[in-house]
Amino acid sequence: MKSIAVMFTHGPHFNASGREGLDTILAISAICQKIGIFFIADGIFLLLPNQEPAKILAKNFVNLFKILPLYEINCLYLYANSAIQRGFNMQTNLILEVEWLQTDIWNKKLSAYNHVLTF
């Protein structure tokens, strides 16, 4: 079976990328056993708890990321450089347990997947 990486590069609000990516993950999880989720650039903001999108008339889909372990999707990676640039550190409270990766390991993990979908 092929493996698929899903990379989130956009924040949770003002576009549909995050929601579309999450929907894609849930759909492909039925047919693909190896799925890796990668958060880079503003995509790391998808991992922040206590978001209040209703204040900008948006829906809160971010908490749905918490169901990924129920689908046995446990390969979750955060690009450390992006996180540090945005003021995150290893103690930052996130909605999922993710593995913080430096550039060389990030590239190695990502290249292990047959296909990469970017949202």
PDB file of C-alpha atoms in Angstrom:
ATOM      1  CA  MET A   1       0.000   0.000   0.000  1.00  0.00           C
ATOM      2  CA  LYS A   2       1.212   3.487  -0.805  1.00  0.00           C
ATOM      3  CA  SER A   3       1.979   5.961   1.939  1.00  0.00           C
ATOM      4  CA  ILE A   4       0.649   9.507   2.058  1.00  0.00           C
ATOM      5  CA  ALA A   5       1.954  12.581   3.844  1.00  0.00           C
ATOM      6  CA  VAL A   6      -0.407  15.468   4.468  1.00  0.00           C
ATOM      7  CA  MET A   7       1.337  18.791   5.020  1.00  0.00           C
ATOM      8  CA  PHE A   8      -0.422  21.752   6.592  1.00  0.00           C
ATOM      9  CA  THR A   9       1.102  25.107   5.654  1.00  0.00           C
ATOM     10  CA  HIS A  10      -1.760  27.546   6.341  1.00  0.00           C
ATOM     11  CA  GLY A  11      -3.333  28.770   9.545  1.00  0.00           C
ATOM     12  CA  PRO A  12      -6.795  27.668  10.602  1.00  0.00           C
ATOM     13  CA  HIS A  13      -8.769  30.747   9.646  1.00  0.00           C
ATOM     14  CA  PHE A  14      -9.507  32.870   6.561  1.00  0.00           C
ATOM     15  CA  ASN A  15      -9.167  29.919   4.181  1.00  0.00           C
ATOM     16  CA  ALA A  16     -10.517  26.391   3.939  1.00  0.00           C
ATOM     17  CA  SER A  17      -7.159  24.616   3.666  1.00  0.00           C
ATOM     18  CA  GLY A  18      -7.100  23.225   7.187  1.00  0.00           C
ATOM     19  CA  ARG A  19     -10.629  21.863   7.061  1.00  0.00           C
ATOM     20  CA  GLU A  20     -10.114  20.407   3.580  1.00  0.00           C
ATOM     21  CA  GLY A  21      -6.895  18.764   4.713  1.00  0.00           C
ATOM     22  CA  LEU A  22      -8.570  17.224   7.737  1.00  0.00           C
ATOM     23  CA  ASP A  23     -11.447  15.941   5.595  1.00  0.00           C
ATOM     24  CA  THR A  24      -8.909  14.443   3.189  1.00  0.00           C
ATOM     25  CA  ILE A  25      -7.075  12.674   6.005  1.00  0.00           C
ATOM     26  CA  LEU A  26     -10.270  11.117   7.309  1.00  0.00           C
ATOM     27  CA  ALA A  27     -11.260   9.970   3.820  1.00  0.00           C
ATOM     28  CA  ILE A  28      -7.908   8.425   2.905  1.00  0.00           C
ATOM     29  CA  SER A  29      -7.542   6.746   6.296  1.00  0.00           C
ATOM     30  CA  ALA A  30     -10.096   4.186   5.121  1.00  0.00           C
ATOM     31  CA  ILE A  31      -7.821   3.015   2.297  1.00  0.00           C
ATOM     32  CA  CYS A  32      -4.296   3.917   3.388  1.00  0.00           C
ATOM     33  CA  GLN A  33      -2.477   2.463   6.382  1.00  0.00           C
ATOM     34  CA  LYS A  34       0.546   4.786   6.413  1.00  0.00           C
ATOM     35  CA  ILE A  35      -0.426   8.429   6.817  1.00  0.00           C
ATOM     36  CA  GLY A  36       1.893  11.092   8.183  1.00  0.00           C
ATOM     37  CA  ILE A  37       0.749  14.556   9.192  1.00  0.00           C
ATOM     38  CA  PHE A  38       3.252  17.413   8.907  1.00  0.00           C
ATOM     39  CA  PHE A  39       2.752  20.925  10.305  1.00  0.00           C
ATOM     40  CA  ILE A  40       4.976  23.687   8.920  1.00  0.00           C
ATOM     41  CA  ALA A  41       4.880  27.479   8.550  1.00  0.00           C
ATOM     42  CA  ASP A  42       1.505  28.892   9.677  1.00  0.00           C
ATOM     43  CA  GLY A  43       0.081  25.357   9.658  1.00  0.00           C
ATOM     44  CA  ILE A  44       1.405  24.976  13.188  1.00  0.00           C
ATOM     45  CA  PHE A  45      -1.352  27.317  14.393  1.00  0.00           C
ATOM     46  CA  LEU A  46      -3.798  24.469  13.737  1.00  0.00           C
ATOM     47  CA  LEU A  47      -2.373  22.858  16.870  1.00  0.00           C
ATOM     48  CA  LEU A  48      -3.203  25.656  19.312  1.00  0.00           C
ATOM     49  CA  PRO A  49      -5.977  25.003  21.836  1.00  0.00           C
ATOM     50  CA  ASN A  50      -8.686  27.437  22.929  1.00  0.00           C
ATOM     51  CA  GLN A  51      -9.196  29.090  19.576  1.00  0.00           C
ATOM     52  CA  GLU A  52     -12.307  31.233  19.275  1.00  0.00           C
ATOM     53  CA  PRO A  53     -13.128  31.365  15.558  1.00  0.00           C
ATOM     54  CA  ALA A  54     -16.747  32.358  16.240  1.00  0.00           C
ATOM     55  CA  LYS A  55     -15.442  35.856  16.966  1.00  0.00           C
ATOM     56  CA  ILE A  56     -14.516  36.135  13.289  1.00  0.00           C
ATOM     57  CA  LEU A  57     -17.641  34.269  12.161  1.00  0.00           C
ATOM     58  CA  ALA A  58     -15.749  31.062  11.403  1.00  0.00           C
ATOM     59  CA  LYS A  59     -16.396  27.483  12.500  1.00  0.00           C
ATOM     60  CA  ASN A  60     -14.180  25.706  14.993  1.00  0.00           C
ATOM     61  CA  PHE A  61     -12.928  22.608  13.206  1.00  0.00           C
ATOM     62  CA  VAL A  62      -9.512  22.596  14.878  1.00  0.00           C
ATOM     63  CA  ASN A  63     -10.643  20.406  17.773  1.00  0.00           C
ATOM     64  CA  LEU A  64     -11.504  17.694  15.246  1.00  0.00           C
ATOM     65  CA  PHE A  65      -7.769  17.075  14.880  1.00  0.00           C
ATOM     66  CA  LYS A  66      -8.008  15.378  18.284  1.00  0.00           C
ATOM     67  CA  ILE A  67      -9.770  12.407  16.664  1.00  0.00           C
ATOM     68  CA  LEU A  68      -6.750  11.471  14.528  1.00  0.00           C
ATOM     69  CA  PRO A  69      -5.443   8.952  17.102  1.00  0.00           C
ATOM     70  CA  LEU A  70      -8.837   7.207  16.973  1.00  0.00           C
ATOM     71  CA  TYR A  71      -8.120   6.576  13.285  1.00  0.00           C
ATOM     72  CA  GLU A  72      -4.705   5.205  14.277  1.00  0.00           C
ATOM     73  CA  ILE A  73      -2.984   8.215  12.742  1.00  0.00           C
ATOM     74  CA  ASN A  74      -0.067   8.723  15.075  1.00  0.00           C
ATOM     75  CA  CYS A  75       2.734   9.993  12.831  1.00  0.00           C
ATOM     76  CA  LEU A  76       2.416  13.689  13.653  1.00  0.00           C
ATOM     77  CA  TYR A  77       5.321  16.029  12.986  1.00  0.00           C
ATOM     78  CA  LEU A  78       6.001  19.704  13.656  1.00  0.00           C
ATOM     79  CA  TYR A  79       8.753  21.612  11.877  1.00  0.00           C
ATOM     80  CA  ALA A  80      10.760  22.999  14.792  1.00  0.00           C
ATOM     81  CA  ASN A  81      12.126  26.020  12.902  1.00  0.00           C
ATOM     82  CA  SER A  82       8.604  27.203  12.040  1.00  0.00           C
ATOM     83  CA  ALA A  83       7.500  26.771  15.636  1.00  0.00           C
ATOM     84  CA  ILE A  84      10.438  28.687  17.071  1.00  0.00           C
ATOM     85  CA  GLN A  85      10.007  31.513  14.542  1.00  0.00           C
ATOM     86  CA  ARG A  86       6.399  31.882  15.715  1.00  0.00           C
ATOM     87  CA  GLY A  87       7.215  31.912  19.422  1.00  0.00           C
ATOM     88  CA  PHE A  88       6.462  28.275  20.229  1.00  0.00           C
ATOM     89  CA  ASN A  89       8.677  26.138  22.424  1.00  0.00           C
ATOM     90  CA  MET A  90       8.627  22.550  23.635  1.00  0.00           C
ATOM     91  CA  GLN A  91       6.369  23.542  26.553  1.00  0.00           C
ATOM     92  CA  THR A  92       3.739  25.200  24.338  1.00  0.00           C
ATOM     93  CA  ASN A  93       0.371  23.561  24.953  1.00  0.00           C
ATOM     94  CA  LEU A  94      -0.818  21.859  21.742  1.00  0.00           C
ATOM     95  CA  ILE A  95      -3.966  19.852  21.016  1.00  0.00           C
ATOM     96  CA  LEU A  96      -1.936  16.864  19.766  1.00  0.00           C
ATOM     97  CA  GLU A  97       1.312  15.241  20.733  1.00  0.00           C
ATOM     98  CA  VAL A  98       3.638  15.942  17.845  1.00  0.00           C
ATOM     99  CA  GLU A  99       7.258  15.129  17.224  1.00  0.00           C
ATOM    100  CA  TRP A 100       9.390  18.255  16.821  1.00  0.00           C
ATOM    101  CA  LEU A 101      11.770  17.809  13.897  1.00  0.00           C
ATOM    102  CA  GLN A 102      14.807  19.730  12.720  1.00  0.00           C
ATOM    103  CA  THR A 103      15.364  20.223   8.983  1.00  0.00           C
ATOM    104  CA  ASP A 104      17.424  17.113   8.240  1.00  0.00           C
ATOM    105  CA  ILE A 105      15.075  14.717  10.050  1.00  0.00           C
ATOM    106  CA  TRP A 106      12.017  16.536   8.637  1.00  0.00           C
ATOM    107  CA  ASN A 107      13.289  15.986   5.095  1.00  0.00           C
ATOM    108  CA  LYS A 108      14.110  12.352   5.802  1.00  0.00           C
ATOM    109  CA  LYS A 109      10.669  11.616   7.289  1.00  0.00           C
ATOM    110  CA  LEU A 110       8.842  13.427   4.487  1.00  0.00           C
ATOM    111  CA  SER A 111      10.802  11.665   1.757  1.00  0.00           C
ATOM    112  CA  ALA A 112       9.729   8.286   3.184  1.00  0.00           C
ATOM    113  CA  TYR A 113       6.179   8.867   1.876  1.00  0.00           C
ATOM    114  CA  ASN A 114       5.088   8.017  -1.671  1.00  0.00           C
ATOM    115  CA  HIS A 115       2.799  11.034  -2.021  1.00  0.00           C
ATOM    116  CA  VAL A 116       2.610  14.451  -0.362  1.00  0.00           C
ATOM    117  CA  LEU A 117      -0.619  16.458  -0.237  1.00  0.00           C
ATOM    118  CA  THR A 118      -0.263  20.092   0.794  1.00  0.00           C
ATOM    119  CA  PHE A 119      -2.989  22.189   2.380  1.00  0.00           C
TER     120      PHE A 119
END
